[in-house]
XYZ file of N, CA and C in Angstrom:
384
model
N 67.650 65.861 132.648
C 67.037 66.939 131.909
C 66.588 68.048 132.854
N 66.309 67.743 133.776
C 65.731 68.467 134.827
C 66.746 69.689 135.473
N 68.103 68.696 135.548
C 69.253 69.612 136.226
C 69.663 70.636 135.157
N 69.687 69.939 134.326
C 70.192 71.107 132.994
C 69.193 72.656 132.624
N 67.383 71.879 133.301
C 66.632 73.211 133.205
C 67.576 73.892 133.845
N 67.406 73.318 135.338
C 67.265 74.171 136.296
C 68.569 75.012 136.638
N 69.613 74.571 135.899
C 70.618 75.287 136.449
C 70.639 76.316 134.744
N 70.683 76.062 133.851
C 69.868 77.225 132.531
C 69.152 78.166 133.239
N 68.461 77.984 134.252
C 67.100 79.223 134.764
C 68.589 80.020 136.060
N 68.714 79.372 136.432
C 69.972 79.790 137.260
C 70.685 80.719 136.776
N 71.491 80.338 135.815
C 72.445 81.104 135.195
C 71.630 82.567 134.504
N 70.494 82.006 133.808
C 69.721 83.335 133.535
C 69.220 84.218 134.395
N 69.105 83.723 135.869
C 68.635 84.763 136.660
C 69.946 85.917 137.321
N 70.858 84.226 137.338
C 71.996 85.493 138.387
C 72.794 86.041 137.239
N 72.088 86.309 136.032
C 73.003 87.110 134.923
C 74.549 86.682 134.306
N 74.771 85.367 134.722
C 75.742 84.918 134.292
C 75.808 84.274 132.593
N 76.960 85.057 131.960
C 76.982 84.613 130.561
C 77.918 83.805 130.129
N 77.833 82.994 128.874
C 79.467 82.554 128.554
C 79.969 83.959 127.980
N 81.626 83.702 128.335
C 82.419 84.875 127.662
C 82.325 84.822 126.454
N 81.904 86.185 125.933
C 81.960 86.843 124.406
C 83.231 86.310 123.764
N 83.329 85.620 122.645
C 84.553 85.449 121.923
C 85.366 86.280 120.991
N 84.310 86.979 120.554
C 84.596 88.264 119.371
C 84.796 89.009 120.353
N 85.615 89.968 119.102
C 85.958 91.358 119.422
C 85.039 92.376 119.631
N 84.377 92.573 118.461
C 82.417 93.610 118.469
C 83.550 94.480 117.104
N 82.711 95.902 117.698
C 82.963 96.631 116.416
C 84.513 97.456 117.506
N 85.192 98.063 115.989
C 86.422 98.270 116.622
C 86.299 99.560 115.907
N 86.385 100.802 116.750
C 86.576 102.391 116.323
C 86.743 103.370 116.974
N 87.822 104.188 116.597
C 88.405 105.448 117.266
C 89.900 105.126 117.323
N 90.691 106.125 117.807
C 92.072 105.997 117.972
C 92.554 105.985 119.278
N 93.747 104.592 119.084
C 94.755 103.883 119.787
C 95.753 104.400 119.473
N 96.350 104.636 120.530
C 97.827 105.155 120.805
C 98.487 104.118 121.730
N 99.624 103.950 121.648
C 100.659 102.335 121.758
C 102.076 102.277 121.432
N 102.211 100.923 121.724
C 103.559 100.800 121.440
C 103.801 99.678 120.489
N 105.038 99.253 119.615
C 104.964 98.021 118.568
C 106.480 97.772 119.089
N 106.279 96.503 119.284
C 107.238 95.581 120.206
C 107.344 94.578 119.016
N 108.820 94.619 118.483
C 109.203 92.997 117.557
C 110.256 91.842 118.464
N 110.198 91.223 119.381
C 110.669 90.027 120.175
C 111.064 91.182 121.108
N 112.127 91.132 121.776
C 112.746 91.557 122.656
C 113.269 93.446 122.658
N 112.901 93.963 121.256
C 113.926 95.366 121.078
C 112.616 96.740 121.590
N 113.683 97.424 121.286
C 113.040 98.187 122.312
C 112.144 98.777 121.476
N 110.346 99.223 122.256
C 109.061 99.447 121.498
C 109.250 100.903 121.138
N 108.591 100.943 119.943
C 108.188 102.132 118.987
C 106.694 102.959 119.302
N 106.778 103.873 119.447
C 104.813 104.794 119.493
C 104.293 104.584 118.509
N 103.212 104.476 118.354
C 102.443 104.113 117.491
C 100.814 104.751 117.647
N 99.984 105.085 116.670
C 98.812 105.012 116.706
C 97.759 105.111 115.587
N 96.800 104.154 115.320
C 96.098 103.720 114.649
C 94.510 104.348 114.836
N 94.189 104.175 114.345
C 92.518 105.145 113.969
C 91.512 103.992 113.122
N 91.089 103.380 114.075
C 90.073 102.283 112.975
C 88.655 103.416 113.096
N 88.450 103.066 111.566
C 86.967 103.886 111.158
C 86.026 103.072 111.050
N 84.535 103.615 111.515
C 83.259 103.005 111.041
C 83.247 101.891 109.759
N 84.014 102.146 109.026
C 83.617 101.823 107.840
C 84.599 100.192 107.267
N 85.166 100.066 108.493
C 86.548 99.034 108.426
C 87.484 100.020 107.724
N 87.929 100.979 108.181
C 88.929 101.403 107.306
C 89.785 101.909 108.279
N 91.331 101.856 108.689
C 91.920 102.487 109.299
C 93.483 103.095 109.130
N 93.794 104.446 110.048
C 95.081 104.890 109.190
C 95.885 105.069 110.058
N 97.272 105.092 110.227
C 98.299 104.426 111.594
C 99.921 105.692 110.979
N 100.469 105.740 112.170
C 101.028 106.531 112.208
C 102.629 106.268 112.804
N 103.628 105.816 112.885
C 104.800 105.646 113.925
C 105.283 106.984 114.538
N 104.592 107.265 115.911
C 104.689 108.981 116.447
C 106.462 109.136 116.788
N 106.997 107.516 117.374
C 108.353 107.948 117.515
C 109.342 106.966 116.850
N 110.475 107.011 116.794
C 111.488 106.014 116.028
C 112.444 105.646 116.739
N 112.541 104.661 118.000
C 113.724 104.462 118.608
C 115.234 103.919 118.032
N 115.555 105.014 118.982
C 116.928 104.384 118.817
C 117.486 102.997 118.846
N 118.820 102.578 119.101
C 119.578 101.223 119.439
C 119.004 100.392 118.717
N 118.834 100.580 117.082
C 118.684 99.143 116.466
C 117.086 98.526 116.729
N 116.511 99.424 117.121
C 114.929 98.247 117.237
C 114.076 98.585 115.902
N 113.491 98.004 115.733
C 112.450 97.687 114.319
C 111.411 98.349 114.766
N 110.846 99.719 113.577
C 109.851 99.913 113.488
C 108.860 99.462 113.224
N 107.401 99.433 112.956
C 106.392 98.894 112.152
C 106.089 100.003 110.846
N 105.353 99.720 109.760
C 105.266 100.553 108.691
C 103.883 100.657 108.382
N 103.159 101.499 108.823
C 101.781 101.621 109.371
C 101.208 102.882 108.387
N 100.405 102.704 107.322
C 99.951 103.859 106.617
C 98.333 103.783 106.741
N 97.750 103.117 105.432
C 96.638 102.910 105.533
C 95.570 101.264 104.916
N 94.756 101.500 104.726
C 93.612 100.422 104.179
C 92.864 100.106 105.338
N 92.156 99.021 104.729
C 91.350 98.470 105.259
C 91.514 97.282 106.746
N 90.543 96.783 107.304
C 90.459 96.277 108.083
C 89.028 95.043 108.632
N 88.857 93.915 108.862
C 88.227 93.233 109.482
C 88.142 92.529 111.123
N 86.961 92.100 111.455
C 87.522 91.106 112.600
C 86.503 90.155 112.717
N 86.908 88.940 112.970
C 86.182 87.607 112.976
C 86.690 86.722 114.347
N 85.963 86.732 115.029
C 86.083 86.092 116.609
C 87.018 87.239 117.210
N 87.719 86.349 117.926
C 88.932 87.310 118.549
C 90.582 87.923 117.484
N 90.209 87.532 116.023
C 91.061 87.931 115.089
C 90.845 89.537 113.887
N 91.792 90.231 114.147
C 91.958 91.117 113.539
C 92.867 91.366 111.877
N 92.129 91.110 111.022
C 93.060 90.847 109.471
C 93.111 92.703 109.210
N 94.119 92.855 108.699
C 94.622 94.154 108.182
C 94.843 94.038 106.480
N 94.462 95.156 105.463
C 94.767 94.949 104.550
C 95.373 96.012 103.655
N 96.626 96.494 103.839
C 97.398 97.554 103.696
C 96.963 97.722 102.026
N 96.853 99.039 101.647
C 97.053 99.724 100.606
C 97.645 100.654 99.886
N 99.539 100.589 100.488
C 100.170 101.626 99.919
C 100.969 101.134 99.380
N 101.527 101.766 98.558
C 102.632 101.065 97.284
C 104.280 101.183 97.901
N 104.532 100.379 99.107
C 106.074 100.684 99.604
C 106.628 100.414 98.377
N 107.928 101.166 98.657
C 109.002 100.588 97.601
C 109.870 99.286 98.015
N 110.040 98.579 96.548
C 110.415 97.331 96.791
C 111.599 96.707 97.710
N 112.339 97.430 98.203
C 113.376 96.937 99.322
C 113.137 97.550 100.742
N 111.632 97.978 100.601
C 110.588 97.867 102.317
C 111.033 96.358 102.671
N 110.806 95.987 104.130
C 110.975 94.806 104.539
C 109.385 94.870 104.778
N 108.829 93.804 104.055
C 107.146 93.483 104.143
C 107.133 93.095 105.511
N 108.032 92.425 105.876
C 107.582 91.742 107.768
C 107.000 92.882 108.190
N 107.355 93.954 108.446
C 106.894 95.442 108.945
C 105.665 96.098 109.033
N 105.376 95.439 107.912
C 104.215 96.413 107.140
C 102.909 96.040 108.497
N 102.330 96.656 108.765
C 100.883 96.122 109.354
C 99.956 95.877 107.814
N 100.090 94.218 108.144
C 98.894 93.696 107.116
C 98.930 92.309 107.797
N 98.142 92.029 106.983
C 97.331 90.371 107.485
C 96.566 89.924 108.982
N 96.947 88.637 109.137
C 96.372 88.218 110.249
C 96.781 88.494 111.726
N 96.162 89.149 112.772
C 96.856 89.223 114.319
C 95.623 88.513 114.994
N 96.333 87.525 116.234
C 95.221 87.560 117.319
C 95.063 89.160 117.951
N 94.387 89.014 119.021
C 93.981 90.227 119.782
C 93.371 89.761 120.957
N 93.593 90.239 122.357
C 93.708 90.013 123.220
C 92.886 91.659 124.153
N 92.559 91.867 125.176
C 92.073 92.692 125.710
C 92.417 92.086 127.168
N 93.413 93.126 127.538
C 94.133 93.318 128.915
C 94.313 94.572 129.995
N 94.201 94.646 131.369
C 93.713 95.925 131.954
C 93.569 97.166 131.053
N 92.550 96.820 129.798
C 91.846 97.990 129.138
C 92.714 98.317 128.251
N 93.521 97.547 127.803
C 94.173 97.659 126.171
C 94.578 96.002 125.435
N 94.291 96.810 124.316
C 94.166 96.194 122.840
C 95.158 95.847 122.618
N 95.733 94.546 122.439
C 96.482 93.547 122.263
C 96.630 93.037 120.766
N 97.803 93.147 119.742
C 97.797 92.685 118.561
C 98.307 92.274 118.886
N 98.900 90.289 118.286
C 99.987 89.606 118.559
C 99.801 88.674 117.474
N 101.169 88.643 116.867
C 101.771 88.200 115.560
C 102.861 87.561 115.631
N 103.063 86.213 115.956
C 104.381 85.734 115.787
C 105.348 86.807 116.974
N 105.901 87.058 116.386
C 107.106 88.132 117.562
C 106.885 89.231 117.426
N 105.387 90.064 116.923
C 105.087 91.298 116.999
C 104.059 91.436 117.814
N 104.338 92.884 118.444
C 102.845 92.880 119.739
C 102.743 94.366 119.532
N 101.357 94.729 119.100
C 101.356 95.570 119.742
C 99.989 95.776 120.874
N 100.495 96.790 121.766
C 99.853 97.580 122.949
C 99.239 98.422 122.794
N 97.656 98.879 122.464
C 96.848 99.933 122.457
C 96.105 100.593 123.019
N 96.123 101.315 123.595
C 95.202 102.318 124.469
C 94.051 103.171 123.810
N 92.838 103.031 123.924
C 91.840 103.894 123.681
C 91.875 105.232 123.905
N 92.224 106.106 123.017
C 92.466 107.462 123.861
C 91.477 108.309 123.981
């Protein structure tokens, strides 16, 4: 019991914490790229608001066959290190839904960008 004070008073003095698991609050606009497995990445940028609400943009459309993402608007949450998306636009019915930014992504934070990762979708965000 003793060691457990004493190294508790330890850790509180030399400011050492456990790592934060959550994300915190997420707002302002990311500019990026959306990577589906291997093809070549698309620009991208997203705008999360105060309010959980955010609105996304595809700035470019590559060439050679690579898959865009389909990024308009709605809402948004985050719970630990997970980011749920909850799209609110009415695509038309022969949209490929895989595309759409909605549902569940981990998220990751790497030399100072924002990491979505979905199965074989990633995207790369920069705080601008």
């Amino acid at each position: 019991m003793k060691r457990l004070l004493l190294y508790s008073a330890l850790v509180l003095l030399l400011g050492c914490k456990k790592p934060d698991d959550s994300l915190g609050p997420l707002e302002g606009i990311y500019d990026g790229t959306f990577q589906r497995g291997g093809a070549v990445p698309c620009q991208v940028t997203i705008t999360f608001e105060p309010q959980g609400r955010y609105t996304g943009t595809v700035n470019s459309v590559s060439s050679s066959g690579s898959l865009c993402p389909l990024i308009s608007k709605g809402t948004f949450s985050t719970s630990g290190r997970v980011i749920t998306f909850q799209d609110e636009t009415n695509w038309p019915t022969s949209t490929d839904r895989s595309l759409i930014l909605t549902g569940e992504f981990g998220t990751e934070i790497s030399s100072g960008k924002l990491l979505l990762i979905r199965a074989d979708d990633r995207y790369v965000l920069a705080f601008r």
